[in-house]
Amino acid sequence: MKEINHIITELRQKIDFADAELFDLLIKRFDLSDELISQKLQAGIDTFDPEREYEIVSILKQDFGHKLNDGFIAKFSKLLLTEAKKRKDVNSHSILKDKMIIAGPCVVESEEQIGRIASFLSKIGIKYLRGGAFKPRTSPNTFMGLGDEGIDLLHKAAVQNGMLTVSEFLDHTKLEQNYDKIDIVQIGSRNMSSSGLLKQVGKITAMDNKPVILKRGFSSTLTEFLFAADYLRNEGNENVILCLRGIRTFEQIDSNMRNTPDLGAIIELKETTGLKIIFDPSHSTGNSRFVADTARAAIALGADGLLVETHFDPQNALIDGKQTITLEQMNDLLASLDLCI
Ligand code: PEP
Ligand code: MN
């Protein structure tokens, strides 16, 4: 017994030593790829080079394929590559090429807040900045957003960081007043069945086919959801994006989730409509712990994009902090999605 314990301790020490060497080498490798990316950026050369990626994997398979399995080599190389790009924070995420990823705080709180969030998100390649200015709060006695000032701040932060704005409107007059500062109009869950608002928003946005994100009413059926989209489309705007954001079911009696994520609907809507389908993991779950997993599930099921509440300090966010992920978590989520596609 004494002898086997000794053998185990000795082997463990050797493993620790090998790990330390491995990590030293990894750091060396990351430094080299950092340098390579910097040189390429300075020279204006695209940092994404699929041929080179293929070459790296082939060389490794040739040299180590007899000792390590090919799947491991391919996966490990991809991980190295994703991590190297992430470290550089320059349009690093390949998921962003195919999917519409919208991120930002539930509500615009101040110039400093939205500016800081926009700056980080744009650096990691996110194009769409969300931020509520007119908030449809369940209780009228809570913070309702900064209104027109919120739209101004969102627009300013987006322009400064080369992003596009996404914000919800509760009435058409405010939309008309702020029209040029908004790139994508959002209709919230609570207004999905406000046919008057839908018609007006459809009519206003039909002039330039501005995209409208229509969020599913939390108690509505898919048929009702699609009819609501028709209200917008019948006014002449075909550019409607359907957003699943969780529905209220009996699960809320004892579930930790604020809503039941309606993931299955992604498959069905993809089959029945030609419209873009995006998923909001924040309102669907109401809990930041579940955001990344449900977001990955949505993309795996074929969603065309995500709408994710993000803030540098969720704990002190003025609205929906519990379901909001940090900026670093957003970056990690994108990196993990890169590995899924
Ligand atoms: C939101 O996206 O800010 C929002 C209020 O969502 P929902 O309308 O889905 O509740
Ligand atoms: Mn919110």
Short mmCIF file of C-alpha atoms and ligand atoms in Angstrom, two decimals:
data_model
loop_
_atom_site.label_atom_id
_atom_site.label_comp_id
_atom_site.label_asym_id
_atom_site.label_seq_id
_atom_site.Cartn_x
_atom_site.Cartn_y
_atom_site.Cartn_z
CA MET A 1 0.00 0.00 0.00
CA LYS A 2 2.79 2.35 0.96
CA GLU A 3 4.53 1.60 -2.29
CA ILE A 4 1.53 2.31 -4.52
CA ASN A 5 0.92 5.61 -2.72
CA HIS A 6 4.50 6.55 -3.42
CA ILE A 7 4.10 5.64 -7.11
CA ILE A 8 0.92 7.71 -7.37
CA THR A 9 2.56 10.75 -5.74
CA GLU A 10 5.55 10.49 -8.03
CA LEU A 11 3.42 10.20 -11.16
CA ARG A 12 1.27 13.11 -10.06
CA GLN A 13 4.35 15.25 -9.65
CA LYS A 14 5.45 14.35 -13.15
CA ILE A 15 2.00 15.21 -14.50
CA ASP A 16 2.11 18.60 -12.74
CA PHE A 17 5.53 19.20 -14.23
CA ALA A 18 4.32 18.25 -17.73
CA ASP A 19 1.27 20.55 -17.31
CA ALA A 20 3.52 23.44 -16.34
CA GLU A 21 5.69 22.85 -19.40
CA LEU A 22 2.61 22.57 -21.61
CA PHE A 23 1.19 25.86 -20.32
CA ASP A 24 4.53 27.62 -20.72
CA LEU A 25 4.59 26.51 -24.32
CA LEU A 26 0.99 27.55 -24.85
CA ILE A 27 1.78 31.05 -23.62
CA LYS A 28 4.78 31.16 -25.95
CA ARG A 29 2.53 30.09 -28.82
CA PHE A 30 -0.11 32.72 -28.00
CA ASP A 31 2.57 35.41 -27.92
CA LEU A 32 3.72 34.35 -31.37
CA SER A 33 0.21 34.39 -32.80
CA ASP A 34 -0.44 37.79 -31.14
CA GLU A 35 2.60 39.08 -32.96
CA LEU A 36 1.46 37.53 -36.24
CA ILE A 37 -2.03 39.07 -35.95
CA SER A 38 -0.53 42.49 -35.13
CA GLN A 39 1.77 42.33 -38.16
CA LYS A 40 -1.13 41.31 -40.40
CA LEU A 41 -3.36 44.08 -39.08
CA GLN A 42 -0.67 46.69 -39.59
CA ALA A 43 -0.16 45.47 -43.15
CA GLY A 44 -3.94 45.44 -43.78
CA ILE A 45 -3.97 41.66 -44.40
CA ASP A 46 -7.06 39.62 -43.41
CA THR A 47 -6.38 37.84 -40.11
CA PHE A 48 -8.66 34.95 -41.11
CA ASP A 49 -6.77 32.47 -43.28
CA PRO A 50 -8.61 29.15 -43.64
CA GLU A 51 -5.85 27.62 -45.79
CA ARG A 52 -3.28 28.18 -43.08
CA GLU A 53 -5.64 26.72 -40.48
CA TYR A 54 -6.00 23.64 -42.61
CA GLU A 55 -2.22 23.43 -43.01
CA ILE A 56 -1.65 23.59 -39.24
CA VAL A 57 -4.05 20.73 -38.60
CA SER A 58 -2.55 18.61 -41.42
CA ILE A 59 1.00 19.06 -40.09
CA LEU A 60 -0.06 18.14 -36.56
CA LYS A 61 -1.98 15.10 -37.78
CA GLN A 62 1.02 13.97 -39.80
CA ASP A 63 3.45 14.36 -36.90
CA PHE A 64 1.26 13.23 -34.02
CA GLY A 65 -1.59 11.28 -35.63
CA HIS A 66 -0.06 7.98 -34.59
CA LYS A 67 -0.26 8.91 -30.90
CA LEU A 68 -3.26 11.26 -30.66
CA ASN A 69 -6.58 10.83 -32.39
CA ASP A 70 -7.41 13.09 -35.34
CA GLY A 71 -10.59 14.46 -33.71
CA PHE A 72 -8.59 15.66 -30.71
CA ILE A 73 -5.96 17.29 -32.92
CA ALA A 74 -8.61 19.14 -34.95
CA LYS A 75 -10.53 20.27 -31.86
CA PHE A 76 -7.40 21.39 -30.01
CA SER A 77 -6.11 23.35 -33.01
CA LYS A 78 -9.47 25.12 -33.34
CA LEU A 79 -9.38 25.97 -29.65
CA LEU A 80 -5.90 27.45 -30.00
CA LEU A 81 -6.98 29.49 -32.96
CA THR A 82 -10.15 30.82 -31.34
CA GLU A 83 -8.28 31.74 -28.19
CA ALA A 84 -5.54 33.49 -30.16
CA LYS A 85 -8.13 35.61 -31.99
CA LYS A 86 -10.07 36.31 -28.82
CA ARG A 87 -6.92 37.62 -27.15
CA LYS A 88 -6.60 40.15 -29.94
CA ASP A 89 -10.27 41.15 -29.72
CA VAL A 90 -10.39 42.09 -33.38
CA ASN A 91 -13.47 40.93 -35.23
CA SER A 92 -12.47 37.61 -33.90
CA HIS A 93 -15.64 35.62 -33.80
CA SER A 94 -16.62 33.69 -36.88
CA ILE A 95 -20.18 33.28 -35.56
CA LEU A 96 -20.67 37.00 -36.24
CA LYS A 97 -20.27 36.46 -39.96
CA ASP A 98 -23.42 34.35 -40.24
CA LYS A 99 -25.57 35.34 -37.31
CA MET A 100 -27.19 38.53 -36.14
CA ILE A 101 -25.87 39.00 -32.63
CA ILE A 102 -27.44 41.89 -30.74
CA ALA A 103 -26.10 42.82 -27.33
CA GLY A 104 -26.29 45.63 -24.83
CA PRO A 105 -27.96 46.59 -21.59
CA CYS A 106 -31.64 46.23 -20.84
CA VAL A 107 -31.80 49.99 -20.43
CA VAL A 108 -29.58 52.94 -21.31
CA GLU A 109 -28.57 54.40 -17.94
CA SER A 110 -26.04 57.11 -18.77
CA GLU A 111 -23.60 58.25 -21.45
CA GLU A 112 -20.74 56.60 -19.59
CA GLN A 113 -22.60 53.30 -19.22
CA ILE A 114 -23.70 52.86 -22.82
CA GLY A 115 -20.40 54.22 -24.15
CA ARG A 116 -18.36 51.74 -22.16
CA ILE A 117 -20.56 48.81 -23.20
CA ALA A 118 -20.55 49.83 -26.88
CA SER A 119 -16.80 50.21 -26.89
CA PHE A 120 -16.23 46.69 -25.58
CA LEU A 121 -18.88 45.05 -27.77
CA SER A 122 -17.62 46.70 -30.93
CA LYS A 123 -14.07 45.57 -30.16
CA ILE A 124 -15.18 41.96 -30.09
CA GLY A 125 -16.94 42.44 -33.41
CA ILE A 126 -20.58 42.88 -32.36
CA LYS A 127 -22.44 45.16 -34.77
CA TYR A 128 -25.84 45.58 -33.14
CA LEU A 129 -26.16 47.61 -29.96
CA ARG A 130 -29.37 47.29 -28.00
CA GLY A 131 -30.47 49.57 -25.20
CA GLY A 132 -33.94 50.39 -23.94
CA ALA A 133 -35.06 53.99 -23.69
CA PHE A 134 -38.81 53.50 -23.48
CA LYS A 135 -39.30 50.59 -21.11
CA PRO A 136 -42.63 48.77 -20.89
CA ARG A 137 -42.37 48.08 -17.17
CA THR A 138 -44.87 45.81 -15.49
CA SER A 139 -45.15 48.33 -12.65
CA PRO A 140 -45.52 52.02 -13.56
CA ASN A 141 -43.78 52.92 -10.31
CA THR A 142 -40.34 51.81 -11.50
CA PHE A 143 -37.67 53.35 -13.74
CA MET A 144 -39.12 53.61 -17.25
CA GLY A 145 -35.95 54.50 -19.13
CA LEU A 146 -34.48 57.86 -20.17
CA GLY A 147 -36.88 58.33 -23.09
CA ASP A 148 -35.63 60.56 -25.92
CA GLU A 149 -32.37 61.19 -24.08
CA GLY A 150 -31.81 57.42 -23.91
CA ILE A 151 -32.21 57.17 -27.69
CA ASP A 152 -29.74 60.04 -28.17
CA LEU A 153 -27.16 58.36 -25.95
CA LEU A 154 -27.64 54.98 -27.62
CA HIS A 155 -27.24 56.57 -31.04
CA LYS A 156 -24.14 58.49 -30.01
CA ALA A 157 -22.47 55.40 -28.55
CA ALA A 158 -23.32 53.39 -31.66
CA VAL A 159 -21.97 56.01 -34.05
CA GLN A 160 -18.77 56.43 -32.06
CA ASN A 161 -18.18 52.69 -32.22
CA GLY A 162 -19.43 51.95 -35.72
CA MET A 163 -22.48 50.01 -34.55
CA LEU A 164 -26.19 49.90 -35.39
CA THR A 165 -28.93 50.70 -32.89
CA VAL A 166 -31.80 48.49 -31.70
CA SER A 167 -34.44 49.88 -29.36
CA GLU A 168 -38.05 49.34 -28.40
CA PHE A 169 -40.85 51.80 -29.07
CA LEU A 170 -44.16 51.89 -27.28
CA ASP A 171 -45.86 54.39 -29.55
CA HIS A 172 -45.47 55.57 -33.11
CA THR A 173 -45.02 59.28 -32.39
CA LYS A 174 -41.81 58.60 -30.45
CA LEU A 175 -40.62 56.34 -33.25
CA GLU A 176 -41.23 59.06 -35.86
CA GLN A 177 -39.47 61.64 -33.70
CA ASN A 178 -36.38 59.44 -33.27
CA TYR A 179 -36.53 57.61 -36.59
CA ASP A 180 -33.10 58.53 -37.94
CA LYS A 181 -31.34 57.42 -34.78
CA ILE A 182 -32.74 53.89 -34.92
CA ASP A 183 -31.55 51.16 -37.27
CA ILE A 184 -33.79 48.35 -36.01
CA VAL A 185 -37.12 48.93 -34.31
CA GLN A 186 -38.19 46.58 -31.55
CA ILE A 187 -41.79 45.77 -30.63
CA GLY A 188 -41.87 44.21 -27.19
CA SER A 189 -43.62 41.12 -25.94
CA ARG A 190 -46.27 43.17 -24.15
CA ASN A 191 -47.19 44.93 -27.38
CA MET A 192 -47.15 41.98 -29.76
CA SER A 193 -50.90 42.03 -29.98
CA SER A 194 -51.36 45.82 -30.11
CA SER A 195 -52.64 45.77 -33.66
CA GLY A 196 -52.88 49.58 -33.87
CA LEU A 197 -49.20 50.00 -32.97
CA LEU A 198 -48.19 47.20 -35.35
CA LYS A 199 -50.02 48.83 -38.25
CA GLN A 200 -48.48 52.21 -37.55
CA VAL A 201 -44.96 50.84 -37.15
CA GLY A 202 -45.47 48.75 -40.31
CA LYS A 203 -46.50 51.85 -42.23
CA ILE A 204 -43.66 54.07 -40.98
CA THR A 205 -40.94 51.47 -41.54
CA ALA A 206 -42.31 50.43 -44.95
CA MET A 207 -40.91 53.70 -46.33
CA ASP A 208 -37.36 52.38 -46.09
CA ASN A 209 -37.91 48.74 -45.16
CA LYS A 210 -36.25 49.30 -41.80
CA PRO A 211 -36.00 45.98 -39.94
CA VAL A 212 -38.52 45.44 -37.15
CA ILE A 213 -37.90 42.91 -34.39
CA LEU A 214 -41.22 41.54 -33.21
CA LYS A 215 -40.98 39.80 -29.86
CA ARG A 216 -43.36 36.97 -29.15
CA GLY A 217 -46.09 37.79 -26.61
CA PHE A 218 -45.32 35.71 -23.54
CA SER A 219 -48.77 34.14 -23.66
CA SER A 220 -49.30 33.94 -27.37
CA THR A 221 -49.48 30.96 -29.67
CA LEU A 222 -47.30 30.69 -32.74
CA THR A 223 -50.29 31.41 -34.97
CA GLU A 224 -51.02 34.62 -33.07
CA PHE A 225 -47.33 35.52 -33.34
CA LEU A 226 -47.37 35.06 -37.10
CA PHE A 227 -50.59 37.05 -37.46
CA ALA A 228 -48.93 39.88 -35.54
CA ALA A 229 -46.05 39.74 -38.03
CA ASP A 230 -48.65 39.97 -40.81
CA TYR A 231 -49.94 43.22 -39.34
CA LEU A 232 -46.49 44.70 -39.95
CA ARG A 233 -45.93 43.05 -43.32
CA ASN A 234 -49.35 43.99 -44.67
CA GLU A 235 -48.30 47.63 -44.44
CA GLY A 236 -45.52 46.89 -46.90
CA ASN A 237 -42.51 46.06 -44.73
CA GLU A 238 -41.29 42.50 -45.31
CA ASN A 239 -38.26 43.05 -43.14
CA VAL A 240 -39.69 41.51 -39.97
CA ILE A 241 -37.50 39.54 -37.57
CA LEU A 242 -39.26 37.20 -35.16
CA CYS A 243 -37.79 37.06 -31.68
CA LEU A 244 -38.54 34.23 -29.27
CA ARG A 245 -38.16 35.42 -25.69
CA GLY A 246 -39.73 32.72 -23.56
CA ILE A 247 -43.33 32.08 -22.68
CA ARG A 248 -45.24 31.83 -19.44
CA THR A 249 -46.26 28.28 -18.55
CA PHE A 250 -47.03 26.21 -15.44
CA GLU A 251 -43.28 25.77 -15.03
CA GLN A 252 -43.09 29.18 -13.43
CA ILE A 253 -44.82 27.76 -10.37
CA ASP A 254 -41.53 26.31 -9.18
CA SER A 255 -38.89 26.89 -11.87
CA ASN A 256 -35.89 29.18 -11.40
CA MET A 257 -36.56 30.53 -14.85
CA ARG A 258 -38.61 33.66 -15.37
CA ASN A 259 -40.14 32.10 -18.50
CA THR A 260 -39.99 28.79 -20.33
CA PRO A 261 -37.46 29.12 -23.15
CA ASP A 262 -39.48 28.41 -26.30
CA LEU A 263 -36.61 26.76 -28.14
CA GLY A 264 -38.71 24.20 -30.00
CA ALA A 265 -40.50 27.05 -31.75
CA ILE A 266 -37.26 27.86 -33.58
CA ILE A 267 -37.51 24.60 -35.53
CA GLU A 268 -41.17 25.08 -36.31
CA LEU A 269 -40.94 28.73 -37.35
CA LYS A 270 -37.91 28.00 -39.52
CA GLU A 271 -40.08 25.51 -41.36
CA THR A 272 -43.20 27.61 -41.67
CA THR A 273 -41.91 31.13 -42.39
CA GLY A 274 -39.19 32.65 -44.47
CA LEU A 275 -38.61 35.27 -41.79
CA LYS A 276 -35.45 35.54 -39.71
CA ILE A 277 -35.81 33.97 -36.28
CA ILE A 278 -33.74 35.20 -33.36
CA PHE A 279 -33.70 34.10 -29.73
CA ASP A 280 -33.48 36.14 -26.55
CA PRO A 281 -31.92 33.94 -23.85
CA SER A 282 -32.05 36.75 -21.27
CA HIS A 283 -35.80 37.26 -21.04
CA SER A 284 -36.41 33.58 -21.83
CA THR A 285 -34.65 32.45 -18.68
CA GLY A 286 -34.50 35.54 -16.48
CA ASN A 287 -31.30 34.16 -15.02
CA SER A 288 -27.75 34.85 -16.21
CA ARG A 289 -26.71 31.30 -15.25
CA PHE A 290 -28.84 29.89 -18.06
CA VAL A 291 -28.12 32.45 -20.76
CA ALA A 292 -25.10 30.86 -22.45
CA ASP A 293 -26.52 27.32 -22.53
CA THR A 294 -29.87 28.36 -24.00
CA ALA A 295 -28.14 30.68 -26.47
CA ARG A 296 -26.00 27.79 -27.71
CA ALA A 297 -29.07 25.57 -27.93
CA ALA A 298 -30.88 28.20 -30.01
CA ILE A 299 -28.01 28.48 -32.48
CA ALA A 300 -27.76 24.68 -32.65
CA LEU A 301 -31.47 24.58 -33.53
CA GLY A 302 -30.96 26.99 -36.41
CA ALA A 303 -31.74 30.43 -34.94
CA ASP A 304 -30.51 33.28 -37.14
CA GLY A 305 -29.32 35.31 -34.22
CA LEU A 306 -29.46 36.25 -30.56
CA LEU A 307 -30.48 39.21 -28.47
CA VAL A 308 -28.51 39.18 -25.22
CA GLU A 309 -28.61 41.58 -22.30
CA THR A 310 -25.06 42.58 -21.41
CA HIS A 311 -23.58 45.02 -18.90
CA PHE A 312 -20.15 45.56 -17.31
CA ASP A 313 -21.76 45.41 -13.87
CA PRO A 314 -24.99 43.33 -13.97
CA GLN A 315 -25.38 43.43 -10.21
CA ASN A 316 -25.84 47.17 -10.30
CA ALA A 317 -27.77 47.38 -13.57
CA LEU A 318 -30.92 49.46 -13.16
CA ILE A 319 -33.17 46.88 -14.84
CA ASP A 320 -32.94 43.11 -15.40
CA GLY A 321 -29.51 42.68 -13.78
CA LYS A 322 -30.32 39.12 -12.73
CA GLN A 323 -30.57 37.96 -16.32
CA THR A 324 -27.73 40.12 -17.64
CA ILE A 325 -24.31 38.66 -18.43
CA THR A 326 -21.01 40.49 -18.17
CA LEU A 327 -19.06 41.73 -21.18
CA GLU A 328 -16.42 39.05 -20.67
CA GLN A 329 -19.13 36.39 -20.52
CA MET A 330 -20.47 37.71 -23.82
CA ASN A 331 -17.04 37.33 -25.37
CA ASP A 332 -16.77 33.79 -23.99
CA LEU A 333 -20.23 32.95 -25.31
CA LEU A 334 -19.20 34.04 -28.81
CA ALA A 335 -16.01 32.00 -28.57
CA SER A 336 -18.00 28.92 -27.59
CA LEU A 337 -20.41 29.54 -30.47
CA ASP A 338 -17.45 29.74 -32.85
CA LEU A 339 -16.67 26.16 -31.90
CA CYS A 340 -20.26 25.06 -32.66
CA ILE A 341 -20.38 26.23 -36.27
C1 PEP B 1 -36.50 43.97 -23.87
O1 PEP B 1 -35.98 43.32 -24.78
O2 PEP B 1 -35.97 44.95 -23.36
C2 PEP B 1 -37.82 43.58 -23.35
C3 PEP B 1 -38.51 44.36 -22.53
O3 PEP B 1 -38.18 42.36 -23.74
P1 PEP B 1 -39.64 41.71 -23.78
O4 PEP B 1 -40.50 42.65 -24.56
O5 PEP B 1 -39.39 40.42 -24.47
O6 PEP B 1 -40.09 41.55 -22.34
MN MN B 2 -34.80 43.55 -20.17
#
